[in-house]
mmCIF file of C-alpha atoms in Angstrom:
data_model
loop_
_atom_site.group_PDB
_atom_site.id
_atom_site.type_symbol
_atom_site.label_atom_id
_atom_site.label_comp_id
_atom_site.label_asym_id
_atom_site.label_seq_id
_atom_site.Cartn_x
_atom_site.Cartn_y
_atom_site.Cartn_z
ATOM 1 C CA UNK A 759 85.002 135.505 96.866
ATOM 2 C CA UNK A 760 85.702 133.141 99.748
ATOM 3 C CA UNK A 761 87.405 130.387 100.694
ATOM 4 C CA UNK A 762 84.358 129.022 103.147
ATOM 5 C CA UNK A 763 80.815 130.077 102.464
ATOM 6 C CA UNK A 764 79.868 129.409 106.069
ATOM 7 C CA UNK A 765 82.211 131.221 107.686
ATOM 8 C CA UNK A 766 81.350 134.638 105.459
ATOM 9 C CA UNK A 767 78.053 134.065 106.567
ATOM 10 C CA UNK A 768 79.220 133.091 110.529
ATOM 11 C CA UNK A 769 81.639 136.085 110.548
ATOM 12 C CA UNK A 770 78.953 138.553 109.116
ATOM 13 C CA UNK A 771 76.543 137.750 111.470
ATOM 14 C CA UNK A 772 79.300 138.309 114.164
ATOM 15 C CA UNK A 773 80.214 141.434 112.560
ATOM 16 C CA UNK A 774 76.418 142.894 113.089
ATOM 17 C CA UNK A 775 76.598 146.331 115.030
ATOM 18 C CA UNK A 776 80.241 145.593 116.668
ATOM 19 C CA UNK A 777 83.621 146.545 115.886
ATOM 20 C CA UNK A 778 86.126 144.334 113.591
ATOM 21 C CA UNK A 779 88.289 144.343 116.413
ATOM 22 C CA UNK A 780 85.297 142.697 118.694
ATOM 23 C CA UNK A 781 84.284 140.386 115.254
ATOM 24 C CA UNK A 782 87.150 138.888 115.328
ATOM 25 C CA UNK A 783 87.271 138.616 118.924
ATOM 26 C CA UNK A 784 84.319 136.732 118.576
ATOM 27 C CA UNK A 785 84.987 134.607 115.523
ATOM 28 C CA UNK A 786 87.960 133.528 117.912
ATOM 29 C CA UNK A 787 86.265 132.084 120.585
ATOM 30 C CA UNK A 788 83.692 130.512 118.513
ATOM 31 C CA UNK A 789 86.373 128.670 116.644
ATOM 32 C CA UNK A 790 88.307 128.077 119.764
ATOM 33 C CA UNK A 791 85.599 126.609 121.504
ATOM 34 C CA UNK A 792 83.995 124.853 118.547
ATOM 35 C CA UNK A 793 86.547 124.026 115.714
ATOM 36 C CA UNK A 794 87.535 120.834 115.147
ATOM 37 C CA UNK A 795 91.593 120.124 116.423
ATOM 38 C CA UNK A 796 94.270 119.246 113.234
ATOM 39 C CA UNK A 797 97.843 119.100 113.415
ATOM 40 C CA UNK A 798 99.628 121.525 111.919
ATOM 41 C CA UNK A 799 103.503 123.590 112.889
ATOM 42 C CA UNK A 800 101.986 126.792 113.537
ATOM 43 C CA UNK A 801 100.422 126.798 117.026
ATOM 44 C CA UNK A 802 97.909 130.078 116.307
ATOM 45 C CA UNK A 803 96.645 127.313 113.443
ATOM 46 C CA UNK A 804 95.406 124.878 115.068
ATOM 47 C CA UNK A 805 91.460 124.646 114.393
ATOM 48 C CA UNK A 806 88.769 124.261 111.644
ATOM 49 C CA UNK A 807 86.216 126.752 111.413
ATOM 50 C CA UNK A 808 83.641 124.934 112.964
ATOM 51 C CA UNK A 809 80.611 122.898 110.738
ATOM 52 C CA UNK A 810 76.725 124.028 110.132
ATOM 53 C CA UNK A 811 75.831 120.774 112.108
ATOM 54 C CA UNK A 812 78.393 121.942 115.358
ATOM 55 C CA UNK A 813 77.134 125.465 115.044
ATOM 56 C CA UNK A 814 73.152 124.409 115.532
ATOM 57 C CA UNK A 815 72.853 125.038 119.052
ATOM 58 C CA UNK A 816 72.006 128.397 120.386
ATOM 59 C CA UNK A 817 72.391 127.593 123.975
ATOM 60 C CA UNK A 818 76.076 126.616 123.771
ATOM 61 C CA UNK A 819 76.435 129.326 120.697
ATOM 62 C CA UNK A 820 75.354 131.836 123.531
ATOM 63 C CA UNK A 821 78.797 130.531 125.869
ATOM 64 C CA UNK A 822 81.163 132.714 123.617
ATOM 65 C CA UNK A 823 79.651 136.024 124.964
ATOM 66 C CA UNK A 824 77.071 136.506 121.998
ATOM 67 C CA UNK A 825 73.630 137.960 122.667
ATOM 68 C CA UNK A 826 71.008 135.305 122.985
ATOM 69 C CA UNK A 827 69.375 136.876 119.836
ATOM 70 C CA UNK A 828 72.711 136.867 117.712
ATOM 71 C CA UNK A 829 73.046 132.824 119.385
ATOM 72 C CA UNK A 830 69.739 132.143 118.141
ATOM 73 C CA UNK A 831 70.809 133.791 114.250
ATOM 74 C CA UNK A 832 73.784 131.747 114.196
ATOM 75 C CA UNK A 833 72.032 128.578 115.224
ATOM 76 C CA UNK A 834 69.194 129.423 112.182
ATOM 77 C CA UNK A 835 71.937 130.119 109.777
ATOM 78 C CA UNK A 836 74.012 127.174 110.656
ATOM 79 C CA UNK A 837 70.816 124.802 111.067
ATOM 80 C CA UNK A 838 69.718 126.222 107.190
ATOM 81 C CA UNK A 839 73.235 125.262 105.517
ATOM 82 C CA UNK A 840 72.734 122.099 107.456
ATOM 83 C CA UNK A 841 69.772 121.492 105.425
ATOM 84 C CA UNK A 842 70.946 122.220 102.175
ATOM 85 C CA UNK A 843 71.059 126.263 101.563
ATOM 86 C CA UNK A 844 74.150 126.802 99.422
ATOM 87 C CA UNK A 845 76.722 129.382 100.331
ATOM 88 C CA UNK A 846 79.026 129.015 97.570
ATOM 89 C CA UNK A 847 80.052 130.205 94.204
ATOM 90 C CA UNK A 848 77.357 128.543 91.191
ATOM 91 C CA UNK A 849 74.560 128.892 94.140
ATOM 92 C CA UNK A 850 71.319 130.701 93.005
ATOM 93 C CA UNK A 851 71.841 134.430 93.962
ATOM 94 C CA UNK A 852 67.902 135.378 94.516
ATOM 95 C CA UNK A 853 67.051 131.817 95.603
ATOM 96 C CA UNK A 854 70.142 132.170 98.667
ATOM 97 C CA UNK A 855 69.211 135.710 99.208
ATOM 98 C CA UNK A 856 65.492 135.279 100.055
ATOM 99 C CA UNK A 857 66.177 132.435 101.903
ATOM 100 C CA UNK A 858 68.773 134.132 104.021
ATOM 101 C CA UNK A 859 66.485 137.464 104.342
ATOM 102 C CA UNK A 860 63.751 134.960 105.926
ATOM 103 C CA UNK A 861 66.086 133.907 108.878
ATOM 104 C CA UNK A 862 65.865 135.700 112.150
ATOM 105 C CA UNK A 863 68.911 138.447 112.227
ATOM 106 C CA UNK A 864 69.985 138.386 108.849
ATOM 107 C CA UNK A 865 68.685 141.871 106.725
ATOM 108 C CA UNK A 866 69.253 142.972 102.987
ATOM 109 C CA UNK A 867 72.749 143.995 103.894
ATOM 110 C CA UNK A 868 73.919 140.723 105.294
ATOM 111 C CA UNK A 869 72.215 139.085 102.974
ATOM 112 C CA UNK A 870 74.297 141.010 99.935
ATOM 113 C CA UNK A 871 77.492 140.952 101.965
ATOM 114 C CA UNK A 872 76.774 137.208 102.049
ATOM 115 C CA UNK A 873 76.121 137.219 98.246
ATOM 116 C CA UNK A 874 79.468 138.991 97.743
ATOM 117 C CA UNK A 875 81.792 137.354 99.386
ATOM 118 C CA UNK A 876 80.592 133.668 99.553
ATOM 119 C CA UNK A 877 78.337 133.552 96.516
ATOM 120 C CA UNK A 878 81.163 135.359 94.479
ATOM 121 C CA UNK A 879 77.910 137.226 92.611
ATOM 122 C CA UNK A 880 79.991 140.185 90.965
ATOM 123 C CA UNK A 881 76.737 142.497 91.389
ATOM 124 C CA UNK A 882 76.183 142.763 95.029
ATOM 125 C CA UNK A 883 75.499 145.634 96.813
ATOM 126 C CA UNK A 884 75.229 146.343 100.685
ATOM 127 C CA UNK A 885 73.690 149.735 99.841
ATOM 128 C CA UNK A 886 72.918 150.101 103.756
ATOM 129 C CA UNK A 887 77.007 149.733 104.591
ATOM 130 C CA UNK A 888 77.979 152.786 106.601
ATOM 131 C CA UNK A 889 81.271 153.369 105.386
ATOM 132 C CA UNK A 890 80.263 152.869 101.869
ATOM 133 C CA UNK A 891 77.282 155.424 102.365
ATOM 134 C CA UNK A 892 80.030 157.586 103.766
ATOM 135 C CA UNK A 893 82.228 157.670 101.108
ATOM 136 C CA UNK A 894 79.577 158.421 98.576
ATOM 137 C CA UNK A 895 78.920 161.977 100.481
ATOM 138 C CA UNK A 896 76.628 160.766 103.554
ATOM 139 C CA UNK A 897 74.435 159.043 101.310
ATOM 140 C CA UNK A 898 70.915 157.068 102.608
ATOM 141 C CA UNK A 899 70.763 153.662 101.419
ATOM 142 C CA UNK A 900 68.149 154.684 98.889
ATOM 143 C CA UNK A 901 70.358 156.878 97.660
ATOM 144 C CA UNK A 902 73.165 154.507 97.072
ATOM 145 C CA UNK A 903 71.214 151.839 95.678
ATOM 146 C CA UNK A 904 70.057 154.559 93.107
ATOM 147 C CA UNK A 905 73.736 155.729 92.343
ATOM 148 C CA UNK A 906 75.129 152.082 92.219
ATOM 149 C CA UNK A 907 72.525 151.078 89.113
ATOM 150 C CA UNK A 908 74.926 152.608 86.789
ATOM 151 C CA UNK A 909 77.625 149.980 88.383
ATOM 152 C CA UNK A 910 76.001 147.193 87.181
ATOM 153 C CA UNK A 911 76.529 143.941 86.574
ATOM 154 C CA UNK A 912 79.681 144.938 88.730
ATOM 155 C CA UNK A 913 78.403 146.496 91.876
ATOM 156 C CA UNK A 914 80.490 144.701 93.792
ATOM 157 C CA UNK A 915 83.971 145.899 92.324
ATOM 158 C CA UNK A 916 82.947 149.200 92.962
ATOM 159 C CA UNK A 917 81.662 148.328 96.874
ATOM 160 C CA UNK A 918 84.996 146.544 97.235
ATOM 161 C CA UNK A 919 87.298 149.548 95.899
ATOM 162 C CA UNK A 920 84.915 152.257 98.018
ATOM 163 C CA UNK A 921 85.536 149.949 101.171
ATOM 164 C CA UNK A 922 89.125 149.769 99.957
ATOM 165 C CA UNK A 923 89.897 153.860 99.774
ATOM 166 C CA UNK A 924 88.263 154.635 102.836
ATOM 167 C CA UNK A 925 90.549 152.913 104.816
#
């Protein structure tokens, strides 16, 4: 699970073909540049992760050093949870998943990350994750998806503990 539905979703689509290192980088500057101000006594804590409604704007999205076609996934995403799609435990999983598949930059792995982490849904699988094709023996996502059937209704467990052991 997660504590912000939004911010899975934000921080996945920052995550897309970069490192965690340059994610995070990312994620920074967005929330730097766009997070709303609160007081608090730890000064590395001092912004919101920003709103669908702030996020809606590719052309300032694009400021933080994203590619314009990443800017213009962000802005889809954040304009779509603007106008009502649910990222958040009790959502419907197939209903969020097809509507997330049918925005610009967001695939069937996203889209299942998403369902993971922000939709809670125990039976998630990223079948295309690199790391988790890796640690099943240099699997193709076919083949994962096939060997992850047994796994179910709790795919996701077993994604999480794979991810988990090949750190």
């Amino acid at each position: 699970g997660a504590f912000d539905g939004l911010e899975v979703a934000v921080r996945a689509l920052l995550g897309q073909q970069v490192s965690v290192r340059a994610a995070s980088t990312l994620a920074g500057r967005l929330v730097a540049r766009f997070g709303e101000p609160f007081q608090t006594p730890h000064a590395a804590l001092s912004r919101l992760f920003p709103a669908a409604d702030v996020l809606r704007g590719a052309a300032a999205l694009s400021g933080i050093g994203l590619p314009g076609a990443r800017a213009r996934a962000l802005s889809a995403l954040a304009e779509a949870a603007s106008g009502g799609l649910r990222l958040e435990r009790g959502a419907d999983v197939a209903q969020t998943i097809t509507a997330l598949v049918a925005l610009p930059g967001i695939g069937y792995w996203t889209a299942q990350y998403i369902a993971m982490r922000a939709l809670s849904w125990p039976d998630a699988c990223p079948a295309g994750d690199l790391v988790l094709r890796r640690a099943l023996g240099e699997c193709t996502t076919r083949e994962v998806e096939k060997r992850a059937d047994r796994w179910r209704p709790w795919r996701a467990y077993a994604v999480m503990h794979l991810w988990t052991e090949a750190r």
